Short mmCIF file of C-alpha atoms in Angstrom, two decimals:
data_model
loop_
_atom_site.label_atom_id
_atom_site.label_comp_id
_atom_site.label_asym_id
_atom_site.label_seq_id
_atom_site.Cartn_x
_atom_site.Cartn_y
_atom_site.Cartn_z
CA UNK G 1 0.00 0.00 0.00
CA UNK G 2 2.97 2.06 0.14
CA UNK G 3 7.07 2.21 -0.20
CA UNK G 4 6.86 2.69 3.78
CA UNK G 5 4.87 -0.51 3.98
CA UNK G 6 7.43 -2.25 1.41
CA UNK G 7 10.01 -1.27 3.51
CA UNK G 8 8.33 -2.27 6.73
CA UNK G 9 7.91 -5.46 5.38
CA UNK G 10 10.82 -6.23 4.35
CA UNK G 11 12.46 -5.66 8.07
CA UNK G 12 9.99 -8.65 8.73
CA UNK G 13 11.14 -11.19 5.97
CA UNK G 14 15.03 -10.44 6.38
CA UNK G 15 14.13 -11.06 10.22
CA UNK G 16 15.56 -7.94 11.96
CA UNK G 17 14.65 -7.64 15.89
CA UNK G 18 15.75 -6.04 18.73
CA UNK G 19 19.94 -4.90 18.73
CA UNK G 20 20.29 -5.67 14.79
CA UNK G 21 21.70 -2.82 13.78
CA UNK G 22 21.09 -1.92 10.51
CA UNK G 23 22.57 1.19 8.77
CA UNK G 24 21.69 3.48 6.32
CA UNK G 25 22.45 7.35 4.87
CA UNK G 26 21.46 10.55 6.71
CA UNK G 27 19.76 12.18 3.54
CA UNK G 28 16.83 9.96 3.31
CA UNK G 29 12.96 10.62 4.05
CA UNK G 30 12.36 9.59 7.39
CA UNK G 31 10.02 6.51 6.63
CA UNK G 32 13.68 4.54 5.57
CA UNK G 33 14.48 4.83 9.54
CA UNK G 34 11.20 4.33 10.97
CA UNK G 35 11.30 0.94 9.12
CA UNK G 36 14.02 -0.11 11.11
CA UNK G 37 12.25 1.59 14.24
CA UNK G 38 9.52 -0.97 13.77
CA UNK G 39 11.89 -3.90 13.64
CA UNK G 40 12.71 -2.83 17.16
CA UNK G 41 16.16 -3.14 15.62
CA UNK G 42 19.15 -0.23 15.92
CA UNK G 43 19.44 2.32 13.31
CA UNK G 44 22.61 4.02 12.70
CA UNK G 45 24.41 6.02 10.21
CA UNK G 46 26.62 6.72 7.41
CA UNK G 47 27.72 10.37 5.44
CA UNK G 48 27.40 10.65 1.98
CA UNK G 49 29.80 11.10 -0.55
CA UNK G 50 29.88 14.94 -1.55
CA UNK G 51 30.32 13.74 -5.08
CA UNK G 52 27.61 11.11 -5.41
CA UNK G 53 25.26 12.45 -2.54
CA UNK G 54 24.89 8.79 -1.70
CA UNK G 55 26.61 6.78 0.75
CA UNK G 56 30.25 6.97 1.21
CA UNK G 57 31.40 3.39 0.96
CA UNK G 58 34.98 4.16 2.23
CA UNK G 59 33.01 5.38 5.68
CA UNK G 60 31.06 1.95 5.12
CA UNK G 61 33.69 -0.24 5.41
CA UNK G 62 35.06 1.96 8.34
CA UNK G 63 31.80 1.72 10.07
CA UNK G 64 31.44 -2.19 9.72
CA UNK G 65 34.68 -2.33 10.99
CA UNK G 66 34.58 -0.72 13.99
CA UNK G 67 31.48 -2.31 14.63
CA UNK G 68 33.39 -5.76 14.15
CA UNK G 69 36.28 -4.42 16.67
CA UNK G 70 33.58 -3.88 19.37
CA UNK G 71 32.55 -7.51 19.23
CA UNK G 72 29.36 -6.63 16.88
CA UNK G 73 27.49 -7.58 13.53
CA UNK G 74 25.70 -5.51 11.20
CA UNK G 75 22.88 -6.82 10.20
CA UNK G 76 21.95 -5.10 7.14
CA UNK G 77 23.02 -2.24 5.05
CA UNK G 78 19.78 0.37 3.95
CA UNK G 79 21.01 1.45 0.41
CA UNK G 80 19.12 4.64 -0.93
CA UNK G 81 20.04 5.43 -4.44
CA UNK G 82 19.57 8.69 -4.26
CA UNK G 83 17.20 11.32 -6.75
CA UNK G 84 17.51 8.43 -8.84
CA UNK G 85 21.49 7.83 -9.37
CA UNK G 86 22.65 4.51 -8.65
CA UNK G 87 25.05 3.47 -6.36
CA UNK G 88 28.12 1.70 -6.51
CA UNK G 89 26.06 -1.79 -6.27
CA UNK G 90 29.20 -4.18 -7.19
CA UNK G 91 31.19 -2.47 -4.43
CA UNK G 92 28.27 -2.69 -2.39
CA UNK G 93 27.78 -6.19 -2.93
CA UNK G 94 31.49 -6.97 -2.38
CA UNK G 95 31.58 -5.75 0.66
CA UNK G 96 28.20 -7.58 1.91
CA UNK G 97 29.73 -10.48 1.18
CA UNK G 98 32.93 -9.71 2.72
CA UNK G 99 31.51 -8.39 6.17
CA UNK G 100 28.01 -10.78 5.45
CA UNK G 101 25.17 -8.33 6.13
CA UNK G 102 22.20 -8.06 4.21
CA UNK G 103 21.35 -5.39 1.58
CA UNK G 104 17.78 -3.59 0.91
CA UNK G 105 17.73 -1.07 -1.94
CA UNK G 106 15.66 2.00 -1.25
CA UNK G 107 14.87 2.16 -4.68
CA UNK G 108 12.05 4.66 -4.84
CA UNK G 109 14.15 7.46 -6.30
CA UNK G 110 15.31 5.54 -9.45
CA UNK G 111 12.18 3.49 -10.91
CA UNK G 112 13.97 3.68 -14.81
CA UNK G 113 17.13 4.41 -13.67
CA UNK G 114 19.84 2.35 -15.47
CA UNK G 115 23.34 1.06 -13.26
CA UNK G 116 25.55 -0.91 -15.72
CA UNK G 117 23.35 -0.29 -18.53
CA UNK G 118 20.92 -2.52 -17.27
CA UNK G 119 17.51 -1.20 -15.67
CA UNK G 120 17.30 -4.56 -14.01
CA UNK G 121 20.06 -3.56 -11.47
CA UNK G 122 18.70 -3.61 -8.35
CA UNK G 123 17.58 -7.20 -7.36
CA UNK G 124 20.82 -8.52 -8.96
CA UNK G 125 22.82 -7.02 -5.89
CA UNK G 126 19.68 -6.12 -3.29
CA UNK G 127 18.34 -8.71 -1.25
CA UNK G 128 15.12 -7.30 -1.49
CA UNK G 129 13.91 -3.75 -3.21
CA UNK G 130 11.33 -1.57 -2.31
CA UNK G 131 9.35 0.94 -4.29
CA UNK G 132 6.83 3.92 -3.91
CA UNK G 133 4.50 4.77 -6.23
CA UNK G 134 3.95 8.34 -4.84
CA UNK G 135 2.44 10.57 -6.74
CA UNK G 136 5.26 12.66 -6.99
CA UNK G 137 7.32 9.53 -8.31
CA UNK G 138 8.58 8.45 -11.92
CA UNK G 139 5.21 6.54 -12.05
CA UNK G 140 2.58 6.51 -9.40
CA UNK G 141 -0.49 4.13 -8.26
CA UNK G 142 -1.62 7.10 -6.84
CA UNK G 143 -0.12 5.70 -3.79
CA UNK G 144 1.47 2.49 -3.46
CA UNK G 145 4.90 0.51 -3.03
CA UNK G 146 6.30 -2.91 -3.94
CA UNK G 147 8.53 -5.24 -2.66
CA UNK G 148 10.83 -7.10 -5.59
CA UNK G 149 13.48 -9.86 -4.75
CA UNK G 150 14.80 -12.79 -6.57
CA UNK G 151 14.53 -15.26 -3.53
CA UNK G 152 11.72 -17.01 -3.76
CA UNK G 153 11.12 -17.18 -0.51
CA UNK G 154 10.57 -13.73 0.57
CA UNK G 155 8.32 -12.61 -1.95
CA UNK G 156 5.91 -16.00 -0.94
CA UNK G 157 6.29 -14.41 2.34
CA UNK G 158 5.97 -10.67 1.39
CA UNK G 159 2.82 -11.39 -0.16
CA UNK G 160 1.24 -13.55 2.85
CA UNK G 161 1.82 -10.74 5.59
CA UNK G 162 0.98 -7.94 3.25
CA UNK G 163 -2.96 -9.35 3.30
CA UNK G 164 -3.09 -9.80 7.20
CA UNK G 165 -0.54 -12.89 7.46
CA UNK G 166 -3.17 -15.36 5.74
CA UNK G 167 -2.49 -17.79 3.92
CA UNK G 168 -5.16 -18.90 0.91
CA UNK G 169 -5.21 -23.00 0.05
CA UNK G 170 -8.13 -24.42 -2.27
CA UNK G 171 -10.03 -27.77 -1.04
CA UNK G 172 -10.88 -30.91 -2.51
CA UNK G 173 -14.19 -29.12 -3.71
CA UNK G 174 -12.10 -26.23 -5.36
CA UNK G 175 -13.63 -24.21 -2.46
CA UNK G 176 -11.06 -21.67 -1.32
CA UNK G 177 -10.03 -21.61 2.52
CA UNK G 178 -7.66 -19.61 4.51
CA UNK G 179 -5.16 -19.75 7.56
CA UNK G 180 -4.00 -17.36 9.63
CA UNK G 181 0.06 -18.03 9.47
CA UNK G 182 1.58 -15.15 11.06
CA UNK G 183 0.70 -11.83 12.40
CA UNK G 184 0.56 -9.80 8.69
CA UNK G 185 -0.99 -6.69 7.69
CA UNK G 186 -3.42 -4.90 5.81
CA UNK G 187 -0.84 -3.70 3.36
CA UNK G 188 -2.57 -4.33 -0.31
CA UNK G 189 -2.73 -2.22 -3.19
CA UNK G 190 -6.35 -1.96 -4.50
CA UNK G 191 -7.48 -3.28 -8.01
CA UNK G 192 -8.35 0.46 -9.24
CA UNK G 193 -4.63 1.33 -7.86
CA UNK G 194 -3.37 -1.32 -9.65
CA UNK G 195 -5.05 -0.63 -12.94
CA UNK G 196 -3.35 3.01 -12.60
CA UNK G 197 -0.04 1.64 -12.07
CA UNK G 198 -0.01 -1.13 -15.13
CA UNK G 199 -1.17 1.83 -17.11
CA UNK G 200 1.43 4.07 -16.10
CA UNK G 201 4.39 1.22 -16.01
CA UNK G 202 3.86 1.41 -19.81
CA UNK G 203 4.50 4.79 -19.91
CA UNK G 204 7.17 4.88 -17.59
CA UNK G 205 9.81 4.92 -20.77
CA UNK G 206 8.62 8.09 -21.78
CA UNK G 207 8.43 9.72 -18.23
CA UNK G 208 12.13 8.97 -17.54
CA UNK G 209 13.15 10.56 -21.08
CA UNK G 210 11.19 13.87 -20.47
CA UNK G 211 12.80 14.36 -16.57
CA UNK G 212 16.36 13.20 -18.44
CA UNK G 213 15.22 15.86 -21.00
CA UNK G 214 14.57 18.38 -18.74
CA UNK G 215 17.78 17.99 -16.60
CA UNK G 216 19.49 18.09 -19.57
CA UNK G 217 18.14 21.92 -19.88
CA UNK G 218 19.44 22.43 -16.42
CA UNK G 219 22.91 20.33 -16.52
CA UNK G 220 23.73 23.22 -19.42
CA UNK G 221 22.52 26.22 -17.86
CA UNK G 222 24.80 25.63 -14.46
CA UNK G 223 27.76 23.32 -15.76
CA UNK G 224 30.06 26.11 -16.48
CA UNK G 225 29.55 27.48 -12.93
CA UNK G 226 31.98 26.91 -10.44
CA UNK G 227 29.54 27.75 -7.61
CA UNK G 228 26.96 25.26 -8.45
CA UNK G 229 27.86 21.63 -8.42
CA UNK G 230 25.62 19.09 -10.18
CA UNK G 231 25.06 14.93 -10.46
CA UNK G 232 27.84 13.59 -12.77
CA UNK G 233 26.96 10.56 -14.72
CA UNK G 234 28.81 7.89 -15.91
CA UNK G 235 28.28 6.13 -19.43
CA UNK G 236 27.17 3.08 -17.96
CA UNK G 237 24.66 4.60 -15.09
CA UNK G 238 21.93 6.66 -15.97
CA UNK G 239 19.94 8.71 -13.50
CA UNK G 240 15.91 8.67 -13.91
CA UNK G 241 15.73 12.29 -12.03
CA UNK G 242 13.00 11.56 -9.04
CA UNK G 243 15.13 14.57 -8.08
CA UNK G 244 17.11 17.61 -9.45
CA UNK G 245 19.28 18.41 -6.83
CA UNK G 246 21.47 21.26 -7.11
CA UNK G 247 24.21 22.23 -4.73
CA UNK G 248 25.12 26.13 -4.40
CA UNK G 249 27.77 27.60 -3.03
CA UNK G 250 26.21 30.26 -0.52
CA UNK G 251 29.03 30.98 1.58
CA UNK G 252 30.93 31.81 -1.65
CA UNK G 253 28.18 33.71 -3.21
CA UNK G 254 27.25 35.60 0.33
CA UNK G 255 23.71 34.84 -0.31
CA UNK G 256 21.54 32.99 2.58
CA UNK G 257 19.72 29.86 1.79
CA UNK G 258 16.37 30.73 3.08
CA UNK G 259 16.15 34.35 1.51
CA UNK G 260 17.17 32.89 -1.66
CA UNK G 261 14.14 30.36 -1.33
CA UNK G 262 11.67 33.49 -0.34
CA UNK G 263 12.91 35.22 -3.53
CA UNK G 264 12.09 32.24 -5.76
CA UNK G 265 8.72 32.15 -4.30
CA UNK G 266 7.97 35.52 -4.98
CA UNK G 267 8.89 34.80 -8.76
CA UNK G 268 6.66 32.00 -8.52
CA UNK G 269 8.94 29.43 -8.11
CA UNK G 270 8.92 26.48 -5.56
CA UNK G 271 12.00 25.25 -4.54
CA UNK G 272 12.46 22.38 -1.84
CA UNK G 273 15.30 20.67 0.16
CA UNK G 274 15.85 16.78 0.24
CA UNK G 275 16.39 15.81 3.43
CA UNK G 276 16.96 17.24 6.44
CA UNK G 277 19.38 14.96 7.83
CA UNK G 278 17.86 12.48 9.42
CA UNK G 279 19.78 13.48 13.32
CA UNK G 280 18.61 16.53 13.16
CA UNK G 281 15.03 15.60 13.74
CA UNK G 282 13.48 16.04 16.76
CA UNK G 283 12.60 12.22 17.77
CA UNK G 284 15.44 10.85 16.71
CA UNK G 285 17.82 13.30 18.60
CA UNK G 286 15.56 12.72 21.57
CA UNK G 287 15.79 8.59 21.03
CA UNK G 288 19.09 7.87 19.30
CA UNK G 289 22.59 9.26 19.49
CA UNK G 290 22.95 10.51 16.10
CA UNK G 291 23.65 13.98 17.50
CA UNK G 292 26.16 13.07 19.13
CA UNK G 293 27.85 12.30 15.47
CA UNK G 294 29.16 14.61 13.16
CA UNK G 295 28.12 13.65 9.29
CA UNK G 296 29.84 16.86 8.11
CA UNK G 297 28.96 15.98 4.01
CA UNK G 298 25.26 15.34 4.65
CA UNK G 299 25.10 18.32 6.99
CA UNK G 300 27.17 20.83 3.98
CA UNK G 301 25.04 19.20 1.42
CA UNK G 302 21.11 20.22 3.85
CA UNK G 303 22.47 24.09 4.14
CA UNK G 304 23.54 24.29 0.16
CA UNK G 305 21.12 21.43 -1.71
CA UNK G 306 17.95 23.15 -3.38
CA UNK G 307 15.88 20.51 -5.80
CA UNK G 308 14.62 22.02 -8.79
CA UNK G 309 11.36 21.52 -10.37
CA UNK G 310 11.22 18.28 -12.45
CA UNK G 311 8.21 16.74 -13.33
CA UNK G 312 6.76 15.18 -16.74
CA UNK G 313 4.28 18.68 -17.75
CA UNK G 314 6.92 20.69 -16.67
CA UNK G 315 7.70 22.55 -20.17
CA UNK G 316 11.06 23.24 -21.63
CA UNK G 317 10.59 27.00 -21.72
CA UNK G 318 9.68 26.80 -18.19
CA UNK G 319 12.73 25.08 -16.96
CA UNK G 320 14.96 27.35 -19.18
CA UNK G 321 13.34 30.03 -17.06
CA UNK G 322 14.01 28.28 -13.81
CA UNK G 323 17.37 28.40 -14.13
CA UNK G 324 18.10 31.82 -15.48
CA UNK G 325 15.76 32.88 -12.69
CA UNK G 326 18.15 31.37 -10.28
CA UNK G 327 21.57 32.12 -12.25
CA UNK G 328 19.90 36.33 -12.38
CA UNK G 329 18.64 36.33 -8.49
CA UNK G 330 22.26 34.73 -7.11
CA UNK G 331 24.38 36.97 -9.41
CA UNK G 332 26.30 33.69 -10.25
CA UNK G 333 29.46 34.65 -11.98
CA UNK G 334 31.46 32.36 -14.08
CA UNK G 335 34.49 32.86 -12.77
CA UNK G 336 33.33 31.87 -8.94
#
């Protein structure tokens, strides 16, 4: 019924319970934490690479390690591929294997994003992969999730406790009976939800090639900037743009981040940040010891990160004028 419910869910099939401790990125809508909340299991964190703005696998590695030092286990590793850029997933899965944790992909962002060339990526190294079908995502039940996996055995699973933990058999008469197996939820996606999403999954090509379009528009309008930093792809991974995130300079331009955002808003244009870090919200600070943690990248990235407009109507002319509006109002100059 929803990505949260996917990823709730899939704490439940991997088996996470109380002192797991699973990690995952501070730049991530909260609802990849609370899954792990719900599991009664540990969350904890690692930066972001200020290149990628996904997680830094060097500070992985050094995480699991200290862990491992301390006498402990992770349990599983929270991947989020962030505004739809894929991770490093063959690192990622080398080093599951190495330090045997488990792996979920967060995969909402990049529904038609492309790692290796392939758009199949993600349950080739994931254990299991969630989705959202948001309305504000690359294709939308109007709201929704999934869970996807190549075992077998979790998506038998998945799809027992996502309809209350029952379990349908047919008799001898071809009568059809149930049993309650396990303590499930009422997690499904409606028929008229579904019909929405089958319809849109076939249009999903030509979504992903109008945001690619459209950050085109913006990739050229900021790229010869050296105050604005922007998502570098590589020939082999292509980013389906759930999210245009752009990165400005402030300090350098002496403009403040908020009066910037007021000014955009007066030209009637909506800019947003994505995330807050996940420490600096209120319950977790008050429940957890992120706080107590300096993740300097994801922290730089909050106070200078601004996500464009990117959506499927959004019109050519429109984002042209998006980013002039922003190049005019910060008085970017080439040369800074």
């Amino acid at each position: 019924s929803s990505g949260t419910a996917a990823l709730h869910l899939a704490g439940i099939i991997l088996g996470w319970k109380k002192n797991d401790i699973i990690l995952t990125v501070p730049n991530t809508f909260v609802a990849t934490v609370n899954s792990i909340i719900y599991s009664k299991a540990t969350p904890d964190l690692v930066d972001i690479n200020p290149k990628s703005f996904s997680i830094d696998l060097n500070l992985l590695e050094q995480k699991v390690r200290n862990y491992k030092k301390k006498g402990k286990k992770i349990k599983c590793l929270i991947v989020v591929d962030y505004a739809g850029y894929p991770c490093d997933w063959k690192k990622i899965r080398a080093l599951s294997k190495k330090y045997d944790f488990q792996i979920v992909n967060d995969n909402c962002h990049a529904i038609g994003s492309k790692y290796d060339n392939r758009l199949d990526y993600a349950c080739r190294f994931a254990d299991i992969v969630t989705h959202s079908y948001h309305p504000v995502k690359n294709m939308t039940t109007g709201e929704g999730g999934a869970i996807l996996s190549n075992n077998i055995k979790y998506i038998k699973k998945a799809k027992i406790l996502r309809s209350h933990g029952l379990n349908y058999f047919k008799n001898n008469l071809k009568n059809k009976y149930y049993d309650l197996e396990s303590l499930g939820f009422n997690y499904r996606l409606n028929d008229f939800q579904c019909a929405l999403g089958i319809s849109q999954l076939q249009k999903l090509n030509k979504f992903v090639k109008k945001r690619r379009a459209i950050a085109k528009i913006y990739d050229n309008a900021f790229k010869d900037y050296p105050c604005f930093k922007i998502l570098q792809e590589t020939k082999k991974n292509k980013c389906s743009y759930h999210l245009y995130p752009l990165v400005i300079n402030f300090e350098v331009l002496k403009k403040d981040k908020n009066s910037f955002l007021k000014e955009m808003l007066k030209n009637g244009i909506k800019l947003q940040s994505h995330y807050m870090p996940i420490h600096f919200h209120s319950y977790y600070k008050k429940n957890f010891s992120f706080s107590k943690t300096k993740f300097i990248n994801s922290e730089l990235f909050y106070k200078n990160e601004v996500s464009l407009p990117i959506y499927y109507s959004l019109s050519f002319k429109d984002a042209k004028k998006v980013s002039q509006k922003i190049i005019k109002l910060l008085n970017a100059d080439k040369r800074n």
